[in-house]
Amino acid sequence: MIRILMASIREYRRDSILTPLFVTLEVILEVLIPFFMAGIIDVGLANADMPYTIRMGVVLTCAAFLSLLCGALSGRFAASASAGFAKNLRKDMFYRIQGFSFSNIDRFSPESLVTRLTTDVMNVQMAYQMIIRILIRGPMMLIFALVMAIGINRELSMVFFFAIPILAAGLIYIALKAHPHFEKVFQTYDHLNGVVREDVAAIRTVKSYVREDHEDNLFRRISQKVYGRFVSAEKIVAWNAPLMQFTMYIAILLISWLAGELIVQEEMTTGALMSMIVYATQILSSLMMLSMVFVMIIIADSSARRIVEVLTEESSLHDPEHPVHEVKDGSIDFCSVSFSYSGDRDSCSLHDVDIHIRSGETVGIIGSTGSAKSTLVQLIPRLYDATEGTVKVGGRDVREYGLDDLRSQVAMVLQKNTLFSGTIKDNLRWGNPDATDEEMRQACRLSQADEFVSSFPDGYDTYIEQGGTNVSGGQKQRLCIARALLRKPRILILDDSTSAVDTRTDALIRKAFREDIPDTTKIIIAQRISSVEDADRVIVMNGGRVDAFDTPENLLRTNTIYREVYESQMNGGRK
Amino acid sequence: MKGQDTHYLRTALRLMGYVASTYKLRFLFVIITIVLSAIAGMAGPLFLLYLIDGFITPLIGQQDPDFTALVHTVILFAAIYCMGVVCTYIYNRLMVNIGQGVLKRVRDEMFTHMQTLPIRFFDTHKHGDLMSLYTNDTDTLRQMITQSIPQTLSCAVSVVTVFIVMLRLSLPLTVLTIAVVCIMLSVAKIVGGRSGRNFVAQQKDVGALNAYIEEMFGGQKVVKVFCHERETEEGFDTLNEKLFQSAAAANAYANILMPIMGNIGNMHYVLTALIGSLVSIAGIAPLTLGTLATFLQMTRSFNQPLAQIAQQSNSIIMALAGAERIFRLIDAESETDDGYVTLVNAFISEDGTISEAGTRTGRWAWKHPHHDGTTTYTELKGDVRFFDMSFGYDDDKMILHDISLYAKPGQKLAFVGATGAGKTTITNLINRFYDVQDGKIRYDGININKIRKADLRRSLGVVLQDTHLFTGTIMENIRFGRLDATDEEVIAASRLVNADEFISRLPDGYSTMLTADGSELSQGQCQLLSIARAAVADPPVLILDEATSSIDTRTEAIVQKGMDALMAGRTVFVIAHRLSTIRNSDAIIVLDHGRIIERGDHDELIEKHGTYYQLCTGALELD
C-alpha cells in the first residue's frame, strides 16, 4: 500500500527529503542550545565572566537564528511536500477514474469518490506532514538529547534508561488498548451520519407522516451510543498525560537528587544540572510526540486504504494492441451475445441475443423496465464487454477498435443524461471541440433545439447551471441529442432520450434524422410506441431476451407484448 | 476583523455556557485540578531554586555534608508532584465525560431542533452543508473542548504562575519578559493572520474543487461516451493546482509559527542572561547565582506555554467558526403552529352524534375547542376546499394565483400542467409545508390554519415522486406509515397495493434489509413500498405526487390496480406525469403559470379541444 501511495510523491521528493534534513539540523541546534545555556550559567555567571557571557550570548544568538532558519525552512518544505503529495494523489485518482470503464464506475458511487478525493486525501496529507516532520524529529531528538546527556554525566543518564522504556511501554499499551475502541467509535459515527443523511433527504416523508419524534428517538439512541463508546475510548487515552508527567517528574526528582550530591562533591555544576533537566524534558516529550504521530497514522490508515482502492482499480476495458482506427460502416451484429454485470454467467441480464442491423437502418427498441434495453445498446460503443459472444460494428468485433475511435463513431445519448455548467456552446463542443457556430446551429436544427435556444436572450451563449437545472427536461434532452449529432457518427443511439419531448417535436426530430442523416444507423429506445412506429424494424425486449425483431406492422399482428403496449397507449387520446 | 472577534467571543461564551450549565460541579473541579496541576508543573523550576540556593550551594566544600535537608526537600517536592499527577489524571478523566457530554447535548439539540424546522429551511439549504454540521463541525468542536480548552487553560495558569514568580525574583528581568511577550504576540498575530487568510482561501479552493469533481463524477458516463477525459482532466488540474498553492501557504505559515516563537524564547534567554549578569555584576540589584539560574529556567517555562497557546489559536478559531454554524442551525426559527383543533378517535352513533374514544376505533373526528369553553366534534371526512388562494415562495414572486377548487369526500382530483405550473406547490400547501399568503383552505369546513399541524398531516397520506426508504427491514419501512401497525396489517396493506407479490418473492421476504437508497430494489419496487406505506397509514385524504412516474406503462398497469384499491373511498389529489393514469378522475385541473385554465372531467375536457386535449394527443410538451 505504501509503495502505491509513494508513487505520487514525484516532483515533491526533493522537498520531502529536505524537510527531515532541516528538521535534523533544527534538532541538533535545539539540543546544543541548552548546552550553551549551561555554559553561560556555569562559566559566565558563576565566575562573573562578562566577556565569556557575551561570547556565549553571541554563539547562542547565532544558534537561535540558525535554528529559526532551519525550523522555518523545514516547515515550508514540509508544507509544500505534503500539499504537493496531496495534489498528486488527487490528480492520480482523478486520472485513474477518467480511465474507468462503465463497470468500474458502477462500483463506486460519485459521493464516495468525492470523499476519497477530499477528506481522505486531506487526512493522508496531514499524516504525511507529521511523518516527515515529527516522525523524524522524535527519534532524532531522543538520540541527540540522550547523547548530550551522556556527555554531561554518564551516571545520571542512567535515569533515562529506566524512564524511556517505562514511558514507551505505557504509551504503546495505551495506544493498543484504545485502538479497537476508536474503531468502534468510528463505526457508530458512520451510523449516526447515516441517520442524519436519511432524515435530511427524506424530511418531506418524515414530516408528512409526523415522524419527527420517531426520528429523534432513533438519533438520540445512536447519539448516546456514540457518547458511550467515545468515553470508553478516551477514558483510556486520559492516562496519557498523567503517565507522561509521572515519568517526567520521577526523572527530574532522581536527577536533581543525585546531581545535588554530585554538585556538593564538586563533581558537577549547577548549569549542567539544568541542562540535564532540559534534556529530560526533550527526551520524554519526544516520546509523547511519537505517540501522537501514531494516532494520526492510525486515523489516516483507513483513508489511505480507500485511496489505494481507487489507485489500484484496474480498468476492465483495454485498447487492443493494434487497434483498428476506422469504422467501415454503421452495421451492427450481435452474435449469440450474453451479458452479466457481475461477470457471473449464472446471473445474466442479457441472454443469447442474435441480431443483425444494416447500416443506415432505423431500429426501435421497446420493452418494460428491467428488460435490458439499455444493457443491449451499451454493448455497441463497448461501454461494457459482452460476457459471451461477440458484438460487431462495421463487420468487426468491437474489441478490435481503439476505444476512442469506436466511440467517436458510435454516439450515444444516455438515459440519465447530464449537461455541464457552462454555456450551451461549451456543452455542444463536447460533441466536437472544433465545431463552428454554423455546425452547432445545424445540429440543433435537427434536434429541434435551435428554436428555443435562439429565443433565449443570450442564445447559444446562455449559461447552463450545474445539472442543467435552468432548462426544462425536454429542452435538456434535445440539447443532448444535438451534442451527440455533432460527433457526426455512423451509429446514433438514443436511450429513452425523447421521453420528455412532446410527440410532435419527437416526430419532427425523427423526420429530420430520416432526411438529413439517412446513412447513419439510428437506434431508438422508447417508452412511447409512437417513437418507434415509423422505424424500419423494432426489437421487442422481454426479461433480457429478444422477444421479436420485425417491422412495426408485422409486430402489431404477431407480437403480444408489442400489441399490449400499443393498445395501452393508443387509446390515450380517444376513449 | 474587530466585529468578527466579538462574534467569536460571543460564540465562545455561549459554548462555555453549555459546558458550565451541564456540568457545573464537575467543571469547577476541572478548573481547580487544572490550576493545581499547572502549579505543580511550575514547582519544578522553583524546586531547583530551593535546591541550589538553599541546600546545594551551602554544602559545597563542606567536609562532611549533611544531606538530610536535601532529602526532605526532594520528598516534599515528590509529594507536590504526586498531587500534580493525580490532578492531571482527574481533569483529563473528567474532561472526557464533560467534552463528550457537551457534544452529545449539542448534537441532540441540533437534531431535535432540525426536526422542527420548516420545509422552507431544507429547501433553501444544501443537504451537504447540513451534514457537515454533524461531521466536520462537531469534530473540530470535540477537539477544541477536549484538547484545546484544557491545554490553553493549563498554559494560561502556567504563564500566570511563572509571571508571579518572576516578579518576585527580579523586577527588571520581568520587564524584559513583558517586552519579549509583546514581540511574540505581534509576530504570532502577523504569522497567524497570514496562515488564517490562507486557510480561508484553502477552504474556498476545496469547495471549488469539490463542486467540480462532484459534477464530473455525476456525469462520468457522459464523459466516457464523448471521450472527453482529456478536457476534464485539464479542468481538474487548474483547480487542483490552486488548492495546492493555498494549502502549501497555509500550512507553511502554521508550521513556522512554532520555530519563530521557540527561538524568540531562546533570544529571551540570552538577553536575560546578559542583562542578569550585567545587573548582578554592576550590583544594581542583588541577584544570587541561584536566582538568576532559576529566572533563566523560568523564561523557558514561560515561553513554552505561550507558544503552545499560539499554536492552539488556529484550531480554536476553526472550531469557533464551526460552533457558530451549529448555533445558527439551533437558532433558526422553528415551524410555527398555532393550531388548536386536534384529531381524536371517535365513536359515531347512528344519529350522528360524536363522542371521543380512548382507543383506536377506525373513525376519527376533529376536536374543536371554542372560546366559550365548549368543544364541538366534526367528523373527519376528507372534504378539502380552496378559496381564492394565492401563494409565492417569495412574497414578490407569486406562484399560484386565485385558486379556488373543492374536493368532496371520496373524490379524485388531478392536476395537470407543465413543470413550474404550480402542481406540487398546491400539495405543499394542503399539508402546510408552506402557508398561503392570501385566501384560505378549509378541511371538513375547518380553516387548516386552526388545525394542529401534526394532526393535519396525520390525516393526509403523501406518496412522493422520490421514494425515500430508510435503513431497516421492508416491514419497518412500511410501518413508518403507522408505528403501531401489526405485522398482519402491514402485510394486508402490501397486498392491497400489489406489493406483497414481489416482497414474498425476496429471499428474506418482509425481513429483507434495505439501505437508504434502496439499491436492492428496482425503482418501481421502491415506489410500491412507499405506496404501501401510505396504505398502512390509512388516511382519508391522499396526495400522490407523480407517484408512478418511474414505472413503465406495463408495470404501471399492475401498480395502478393497487393504487385504485388504495384510492377507493378517499379524497385524492393526483399529480401525474402520464395522463393515462388520471383519466378516471372526478375532475381534472389544468394549471398554467399558477392559474387554473381548464377544469372538468376527461370527457368534458376532450370535448373542449383545449390545452388538455392537446396534451392528450401529444401536441404539447408536459415536462
PDB file of N, CA and C in Angstrom, chain B residues 431-506:
ATOM      1  N   ASN B 431     -50.769  20.265   3.125  1.00  0.00           N
ATOM      2  CA  ASN B 431     -50.231  19.750   4.385  1.00  0.00           C
ATOM      3  C   ASN B 431     -49.418  20.802   5.144  1.00  0.00           C
ATOM      4  N   ARG B 432     -49.542  22.023   4.722  1.00  0.00           N
ATOM      5  CA  ARG B 432     -48.912  23.175   5.384  1.00  0.00           C
ATOM      6  C   ARG B 432     -47.392  23.051   5.507  1.00  0.00           C
ATOM      7  N   PHE B 433     -46.744  22.531   4.476  1.00  0.00           N
ATOM      8  CA  PHE B 433     -45.294  22.657   4.412  1.00  0.00           C
ATOM      9  C   PHE B 433     -44.988  24.140   4.215  1.00  0.00           C
ATOM     10  N   TYR B 434     -45.875  24.791   3.503  1.00  0.00           N
ATOM     11  CA  TYR B 434     -45.811  26.241   3.350  1.00  0.00           C
ATOM     12  C   TYR B 434     -47.195  26.790   3.665  1.00  0.00           C
ATOM     13  N   ASP B 435     -47.262  28.067   4.085  1.00  0.00           N
ATOM     14  CA  ASP B 435     -48.553  28.659   4.390  1.00  0.00           C
ATOM     15  C   ASP B 435     -48.973  29.618   3.294  1.00  0.00           C
ATOM     16  N   VAL B 436     -50.276  29.629   2.996  1.00  0.00           N
ATOM     17  CA  VAL B 436     -50.774  30.506   1.935  1.00  0.00           C
ATOM     18  C   VAL B 436     -50.647  31.954   2.371  1.00  0.00           C
ATOM     19  N   GLN B 437     -50.413  32.837   1.392  1.00  0.00           N
ATOM     20  CA  GLN B 437     -50.330  34.264   1.715  1.00  0.00           C
ATOM     21  C   GLN B 437     -51.723  34.886   1.725  1.00  0.00           C
ATOM     22  N   ASP B 438     -52.549  34.396   0.804  1.00  0.00           N
ATOM     23  CA  ASP B 438     -53.837  35.031   0.614  1.00  0.00           C
ATOM     24  C   ASP B 438     -54.873  33.945   0.391  1.00  0.00           C
ATOM     25  N   GLY B 439     -56.099  34.163   0.882  1.00  0.00           N
ATOM     26  CA  GLY B 439     -57.148  33.170   0.718  1.00  0.00           C
ATOM     27  C   GLY B 439     -57.020  32.109   1.784  1.00  0.00           C
ATOM     28  N   LYS B 440     -57.849  31.046   1.704  1.00  0.00           N
ATOM     29  CA  LYS B 440     -57.723  30.018   2.726  1.00  0.00           C
ATOM     30  C   LYS B 440     -58.092  28.637   2.212  1.00  0.00           C
ATOM     31  N   ILE B 441     -57.704  27.657   2.985  1.00  0.00           N
ATOM     32  CA  ILE B 441     -58.023  26.279   2.666  1.00  0.00           C
ATOM     33  C   ILE B 441     -58.851  25.740   3.836  1.00  0.00           C
ATOM     34  N   ARG B 442     -59.980  25.118   3.530  1.00  0.00           N
ATOM     35  CA  ARG B 442     -60.788  24.513   4.592  1.00  0.00           C
ATOM     36  C   ARG B 442     -60.795  23.001   4.447  1.00  0.00           C
ATOM     37  N   TYR B 443     -60.666  22.344   5.580  1.00  0.00           N
ATOM     38  CA  TYR B 443     -60.640  20.885   5.620  1.00  0.00           C
ATOM     39  C   TYR B 443     -61.825  20.480   6.487  1.00  0.00           C
ATOM     40  N   ASP B 444     -62.775  19.781   5.918  1.00  0.00           N
ATOM     41  CA  ASP B 444     -64.024  19.451   6.620  1.00  0.00           C
ATOM     42  C   ASP B 444     -64.637  20.708   7.244  1.00  0.00           C
ATOM     43  N   GLY B 445     -64.501  21.793   6.516  1.00  0.00           N
ATOM     44  CA  GLY B 445     -65.094  23.047   6.961  1.00  0.00           C
ATOM     45  C   GLY B 445     -64.264  23.843   7.935  1.00  0.00           C
ATOM     46  N   ILE B 446     -63.098  23.290   8.334  1.00  0.00           N
ATOM     47  CA  ILE B 446     -62.247  23.996   9.305  1.00  0.00           C
ATOM     48  C   ILE B 446     -61.073  24.622   8.563  1.00  0.00           C
ATOM     49  N   ASN B 447     -60.799  25.883   8.832  1.00  0.00           N
ATOM     50  CA  ASN B 447     -59.618  26.524   8.254  1.00  0.00           C
ATOM     51  C   ASN B 447     -58.379  25.746   8.704  1.00  0.00           C
ATOM     52  N   ILE B 448     -57.542  25.318   7.748  1.00  0.00           N
ATOM     53  CA  ILE B 448     -56.434  24.435   8.150  1.00  0.00           C
ATOM     54  C   ILE B 448     -55.426  25.136   9.053  1.00  0.00           C
ATOM     55  N   ASN B 449     -55.444  26.460   9.083  1.00  0.00           N
ATOM     56  CA  ASN B 449     -54.537  27.158   9.989  1.00  0.00           C
ATOM     57  C   ASN B 449     -54.899  26.909  11.452  1.00  0.00           C
ATOM     58  N   LYS B 450     -56.155  26.476  11.681  1.00  0.00           N
ATOM     59  CA  LYS B 450     -56.580  26.230  13.055  1.00  0.00           C
ATOM     60  C   LYS B 450     -56.255  24.805  13.499  1.00  0.00           C
ATOM     61  N   ILE B 451     -55.900  23.967  12.535  1.00  0.00           N
ATOM     62  CA  ILE B 451     -55.644  22.564  12.870  1.00  0.00           C
ATOM     63  C   ILE B 451     -54.187  22.392  13.265  1.00  0.00           C
ATOM     64  N   ARG B 452     -53.982  21.650  14.326  1.00  0.00           N
ATOM     65  CA  ARG B 452     -52.600  21.395  14.727  1.00  0.00           C
ATOM     66  C   ARG B 452     -51.891  20.653  13.604  1.00  0.00           C
ATOM     67  N   LYS B 453     -50.683  21.130  13.265  1.00  0.00           N
ATOM     68  CA  LYS B 453     -50.009  20.594  12.085  1.00  0.00           C
ATOM     69  C   LYS B 453     -49.853  19.085  12.115  1.00  0.00           C
ATOM     70  N   ALA B 454     -49.443  18.571  13.271  1.00  0.00           N
ATOM     71  CA  ALA B 454     -49.208  17.133  13.354  1.00  0.00           C
ATOM     72  C   ALA B 454     -50.481  16.369  13.020  1.00  0.00           C
ATOM     73  N   ASP B 455     -51.633  16.876  13.523  1.00  0.00           N
ATOM     74  CA  ASP B 455     -52.896  16.186  13.271  1.00  0.00           C
ATOM     75  C   ASP B 455     -53.339  16.330  11.828  1.00  0.00           C
ATOM     76  N   LEU B 456     -53.102  17.534  11.285  1.00  0.00           N
ATOM     77  CA  LEU B 456     -53.438  17.746   9.874  1.00  0.00           C
ATOM     78  C   LEU B 456     -52.683  16.747   9.010  1.00  0.00           C
ATOM     79  N   ARG B 457     -51.383  16.646   9.253  1.00  0.00           N
ATOM     80  CA  ARG B 457     -50.560  15.776   8.419  1.00  0.00           C
ATOM     81  C   ARG B 457     -50.894  14.313   8.625  1.00  0.00           C
ATOM     82  N   ARG B 458     -51.306  13.975   9.862  1.00  0.00           N
ATOM     83  CA  ARG B 458     -51.647  12.595  10.129  1.00  0.00           C
ATOM     84  C   ARG B 458     -52.868  12.193   9.305  1.00  0.00           C
ATOM     85  N   SER B 459     -53.712  13.166   8.975  1.00  0.00           N
ATOM     86  CA  SER B 459     -54.934  12.851   8.232  1.00  0.00           C
ATOM     87  C   SER B 459     -54.693  12.810   6.731  1.00  0.00           C
ATOM     88  N   LEU B 460     -53.453  13.125   6.324  1.00  0.00           N
ATOM     89  CA  LEU B 460     -53.125  13.143   4.893  1.00  0.00           C
ATOM     90  C   LEU B 460     -52.061  12.091   4.605  1.00  0.00           C
ATOM     91  N   GLY B 461     -52.258  11.337   3.554  1.00  0.00           N
ATOM     92  CA  GLY B 461     -51.212  10.399   3.150  1.00  0.00           C
ATOM     93  C   GLY B 461     -50.505  10.974   1.937  1.00  0.00           C
ATOM     94  N   VAL B 462     -49.185  10.930   1.912  1.00  0.00           N
ATOM     95  CA  VAL B 462     -48.461  11.507   0.791  1.00  0.00           C
ATOM     96  C   VAL B 462     -47.541  10.460   0.175  1.00  0.00           C
ATOM     97  N   VAL B 463     -47.624  10.311  -1.123  1.00  0.00           N
ATOM     98  CA  VAL B 463     -46.671   9.472  -1.839  1.00  0.00           C
ATOM     99  C   VAL B 463     -45.951  10.373  -2.825  1.00  0.00           C
ATOM    100  N   LEU B 464     -44.658  10.492  -2.653  1.00  0.00           N
ATOM    101  CA  LEU B 464     -43.890  11.423  -3.475  1.00  0.00           C
ATOM    102  C   LEU B 464     -43.189  10.718  -4.627  1.00  0.00           C
ATOM    103  N   GLN B 465     -42.768  11.544  -5.574  1.00  0.00           N
ATOM    104  CA  GLN B 465     -42.052  11.024  -6.736  1.00  0.00           C
ATOM    105  C   GLN B 465     -40.737  10.370  -6.317  1.00  0.00           C
ATOM    106  N   ASP B 466     -39.980  11.079  -5.474  1.00  0.00           N
ATOM    107  CA  ASP B 466     -38.736  10.496  -4.974  1.00  0.00           C
ATOM    108  C   ASP B 466     -39.093   9.639  -3.774  1.00  0.00           C
ATOM    109  N   THR B 467     -38.870   8.349  -3.903  1.00  0.00           N
ATOM    110  CA  THR B 467     -39.199   7.497  -2.772  1.00  0.00           C
ATOM    111  C   THR B 467     -38.040   7.548  -1.799  1.00  0.00           C
ATOM    112  N   HIS B 468     -38.359   7.683  -0.537  1.00  0.00           N
ATOM    113  CA  HIS B 468     -37.301   7.684   0.463  1.00  0.00           C
ATOM    114  C   HIS B 468     -37.479   6.498   1.384  1.00  0.00           C
ATOM    115  N   LEU B 469     -36.540   5.594   1.293  1.00  0.00           N
ATOM    116  CA  LEU B 469     -36.587   4.448   2.182  1.00  0.00           C
ATOM    117  C   LEU B 469     -35.536   4.662   3.255  1.00  0.00           C
ATOM    118  N   PHE B 470     -35.720   3.996   4.382  1.00  0.00           N
ATOM    119  CA  PHE B 470     -34.779   4.138   5.484  1.00  0.00           C
ATOM    120  C   PHE B 470     -34.050   2.822   5.695  1.00  0.00           C
ATOM    121  N   THR B 471     -32.849   2.907   6.248  1.00  0.00           N
ATOM    122  CA  THR B 471     -32.129   1.692   6.571  1.00  0.00           C
ATOM    123  C   THR B 471     -32.960   0.888   7.553  1.00  0.00           C
ATOM    124  N   GLY B 472     -33.206  -0.358   7.223  1.00  0.00           N
ATOM    125  CA  GLY B 472     -34.060  -1.183   8.075  1.00  0.00           C
ATOM    126  C   GLY B 472     -34.754  -2.219   7.202  1.00  0.00           C
ATOM    127  N   THR B 473     -35.628  -3.015   7.789  1.00  0.00           N
ATOM    128  CA  THR B 473     -36.291  -4.049   7.001  1.00  0.00           C
ATOM    129  C   THR B 473     -37.442  -3.440   6.204  1.00  0.00           C
ATOM    130  N   ILE B 474     -37.944  -4.222   5.252  1.00  0.00           N
ATOM    131  CA  ILE B 474     -39.101  -3.784   4.474  1.00  0.00           C
ATOM    132  C   ILE B 474     -40.275  -3.549   5.409  1.00  0.00           C
ATOM    133  N   MET B 475     -40.422  -4.459   6.366  1.00  0.00           N
ATOM    134  CA  MET B 475     -41.509  -4.348   7.343  1.00  0.00           C
ATOM    135  C   MET B 475     -41.446  -2.993   8.039  1.00  0.00           C
ATOM    136  N   GLU B 476     -40.255  -2.638   8.540  1.00  0.00           N
ATOM    137  CA  GLU B 476     -40.097  -1.374   9.254  1.00  0.00           C
ATOM    138  C   GLU B 476     -40.384  -0.177   8.355  1.00  0.00           C
ATOM    139  N   ASN B 477     -39.968  -0.309   7.099  1.00  0.00           N
ATOM    140  CA  ASN B 477     -40.167   0.798   6.180  1.00  0.00           C
ATOM    141  C   ASN B 477     -41.640   1.051   5.899  1.00  0.00           C
ATOM    142  N   ILE B 478     -42.406  -0.022   5.772  1.00  0.00           N
ATOM    143  CA  ILE B 478     -43.837   0.171   5.535  1.00  0.00           C
ATOM    144  C   ILE B 478     -44.506   0.673   6.814  1.00  0.00           C
ATOM    145  N   ARG B 479     -44.059   0.129   7.945  1.00  0.00           N
ATOM    146  CA  ARG B 479     -44.657   0.512   9.222  1.00  0.00           C
ATOM    147  C   ARG B 479     -44.408   1.983   9.560  1.00  0.00           C
ATOM    148  N   PHE B 480     -43.478   2.587   8.879  1.00  0.00           N
ATOM    149  CA  PHE B 480     -43.209   4.017   9.073  1.00  0.00           C
ATOM    150  C   PHE B 480     -44.511   4.812   8.917  1.00  0.00           C
ATOM    151  N   GLY B 481     -45.439   4.282   8.120  1.00  0.00           N
ATOM    152  CA  GLY B 481     -46.713   4.958   7.903  1.00  0.00           C
ATOM    153  C   GLY B 481     -47.560   4.992   9.166  1.00  0.00           C
ATOM    154  N   ARG B 482     -47.527   3.918   9.951  1.00  0.00           N
ATOM    155  CA  ARG B 482     -48.261   3.904  11.224  1.00  0.00           C
ATOM    156  C   ARG B 482     -47.504   2.982  12.171  1.00  0.00           C
ATOM    157  N   LEU B 483     -46.894   3.584  13.197  1.00  0.00           N
ATOM    158  CA  LEU B 483     -45.932   2.840  14.009  1.00  0.00           C
ATOM    159  C   LEU B 483     -46.563   1.693  14.778  1.00  0.00           C
ATOM    160  N   ASP B 484     -47.882   1.800  15.090  1.00  0.00           N
ATOM    161  CA  ASP B 484     -48.475   0.730  15.889  1.00  0.00           C
ATOM    162  C   ASP B 484     -49.139  -0.336  15.027  1.00  0.00           C
ATOM    163  N   ALA B 485     -48.884  -0.307  13.720  1.00  0.00           N
ATOM    164  CA  ALA B 485     -49.481  -1.317  12.852  1.00  0.00           C
ATOM    165  C   ALA B 485     -48.876  -2.690  13.146  1.00  0.00           C
ATOM    166  N   THR B 486     -49.729  -3.725  13.180  1.00  0.00           N
ATOM    167  CA  THR B 486     -49.220  -5.082  13.409  1.00  0.00           C
ATOM    168  C   THR B 486     -48.628  -5.624  12.105  1.00  0.00           C
ATOM    169  N   ASP B 487     -47.888  -6.720  12.217  1.00  0.00           N
ATOM    170  CA  ASP B 487     -47.321  -7.345  11.024  1.00  0.00           C
ATOM    171  C   ASP B 487     -48.427  -7.677  10.027  1.00  0.00           C
ATOM    172  N   GLU B 488     -49.557  -8.161  10.555  1.00  0.00           N
ATOM    173  CA  GLU B 488     -50.659  -8.547   9.662  1.00  0.00           C
ATOM    174  C   GLU B 488     -51.183  -7.331   8.908  1.00  0.00           C
ATOM    175  N   GLU B 489     -51.281  -6.215   9.614  1.00  0.00           N
ATOM    176  CA  GLU B 489     -51.781  -5.002   8.963  1.00  0.00           C
ATOM    177  C   GLU B 489     -50.824  -4.532   7.872  1.00  0.00           C
ATOM    178  N   VAL B 490     -49.526  -4.655   8.148  1.00  0.00           N
ATOM    179  CA  VAL B 490     -48.534  -4.266   7.148  1.00  0.00           C
ATOM    180  C   VAL B 490     -48.673  -5.147   5.909  1.00  0.00           C
ATOM    181  N   ILE B 491     -48.821  -6.446   6.149  1.00  0.00           N
ATOM    182  CA  ILE B 491     -48.939  -7.363   5.020  1.00  0.00           C
ATOM    183  C   ILE B 491     -50.240  -7.110   4.249  1.00  0.00           C
ATOM    184  N   ALA B 492     -51.305  -6.835   4.988  1.00  0.00           N
ATOM    185  CA  ALA B 492     -52.575  -6.548   4.330  1.00  0.00           C
ATOM    186  C   ALA B 492     -52.462  -5.306   3.450  1.00  0.00           C
ATOM    187  N   ALA B 493     -51.780  -4.286   3.958  1.00  0.00           N
ATOM    188  CA  ALA B 493     -51.604  -3.061   3.186  1.00  0.00           C
ATOM    189  C   ALA B 493     -50.787  -3.347   1.923  1.00  0.00           C
ATOM    190  N   SER B 494     -49.745  -4.177   2.067  1.00  0.00           N
ATOM    191  CA  SER B 494     -48.916  -4.513   0.908  1.00  0.00           C
ATOM    192  C   SER B 494     -49.732  -5.270  -0.126  1.00  0.00           C
ATOM    193  N   ARG B 495     -50.602  -6.137   0.390  1.00  0.00           N
ATOM    194  CA  ARG B 495     -51.432  -6.896  -0.529  1.00  0.00           C
ATOM    195  C   ARG B 495     -52.351  -5.959  -1.300  1.00  0.00           C
ATOM    196  N   LEU B 496     -52.904  -5.026  -0.579  1.00  0.00           N
ATOM    197  CA  LEU B 496     -53.841  -4.074  -1.174  1.00  0.00           C
ATOM    198  C   LEU B 496     -53.216  -3.361  -2.374  1.00  0.00           C
ATOM    199  N   VAL B 497     -51.946  -3.014  -2.264  1.00  0.00           N
ATOM    200  CA  VAL B 497     -51.321  -2.238  -3.342  1.00  0.00           C
ATOM    201  C   VAL B 497     -50.454  -3.105  -4.250  1.00  0.00           C
ATOM    202  N   ASN B 498     -50.648  -4.423  -4.191  1.00  0.00           N
ATOM    203  CA  ASN B 498     -49.915  -5.331  -5.074  1.00  0.00           C
ATOM    204  C   ASN B 498     -48.411  -5.367  -4.816  1.00  0.00           C
ATOM    205  N   ALA B 499     -47.999  -5.012  -3.595  1.00  0.00           N
ATOM    206  CA  ALA B 499     -46.569  -5.045  -3.301  1.00  0.00           C
ATOM    207  C   ALA B 499     -46.192  -6.391  -2.684  1.00  0.00           C
ATOM    208  N   ASP B 500     -47.186  -7.064  -2.129  1.00  0.00           N
ATOM    209  CA  ASP B 500     -46.937  -8.315  -1.421  1.00  0.00           C
ATOM    210  C   ASP B 500     -46.248  -9.334  -2.319  1.00  0.00           C
ATOM    211  N   GLU B 501     -46.646  -9.327  -3.585  1.00  0.00           N
ATOM    212  CA  GLU B 501     -46.147 -10.342  -4.513  1.00  0.00           C
ATOM    213  C   GLU B 501     -44.621 -10.328  -4.623  1.00  0.00           C
ATOM    214  N   PHE B 502     -44.080  -9.156  -4.898  1.00  0.00           N
ATOM    215  CA  PHE B 502     -42.618  -9.127  -5.072  1.00  0.00           C
ATOM    216  C   PHE B 502     -41.897  -9.270  -3.735  1.00  0.00           C
ATOM    217  N   ILE B 503     -42.502  -8.762  -2.674  1.00  0.00           N
ATOM    218  CA  ILE B 503     -41.850  -8.860  -1.362  1.00  0.00           C
ATOM    219  C   ILE B 503     -41.722 -10.338  -0.973  1.00  0.00           C
ATOM    220  N   SER B 504     -42.806 -11.094  -1.178  1.00  0.00           N
ATOM    221  CA  SER B 504     -42.768 -12.510  -0.801  1.00  0.00           C
ATOM    222  C   SER B 504     -41.737 -13.279  -1.615  1.00  0.00           C
ATOM    223  N   ARG B 505     -41.474 -12.777  -2.813  1.00  0.00           N
ATOM    224  CA  ARG B 505     -40.512 -13.496  -3.654  1.00  0.00           C
ATOM    225  C   ARG B 505     -39.061 -13.245  -3.227  1.00  0.00           C
ATOM    226  N   LEU B 506     -38.828 -12.202  -2.438  1.00  0.00           N
ATOM    227  CA  LEU B 506     -37.462 -11.927  -1.960  1.00  0.00           C
ATOM    228  C   LEU B 506     -37.057 -13.028  -0.981  1.00  0.00           C
TER     229      LEU B 506
END
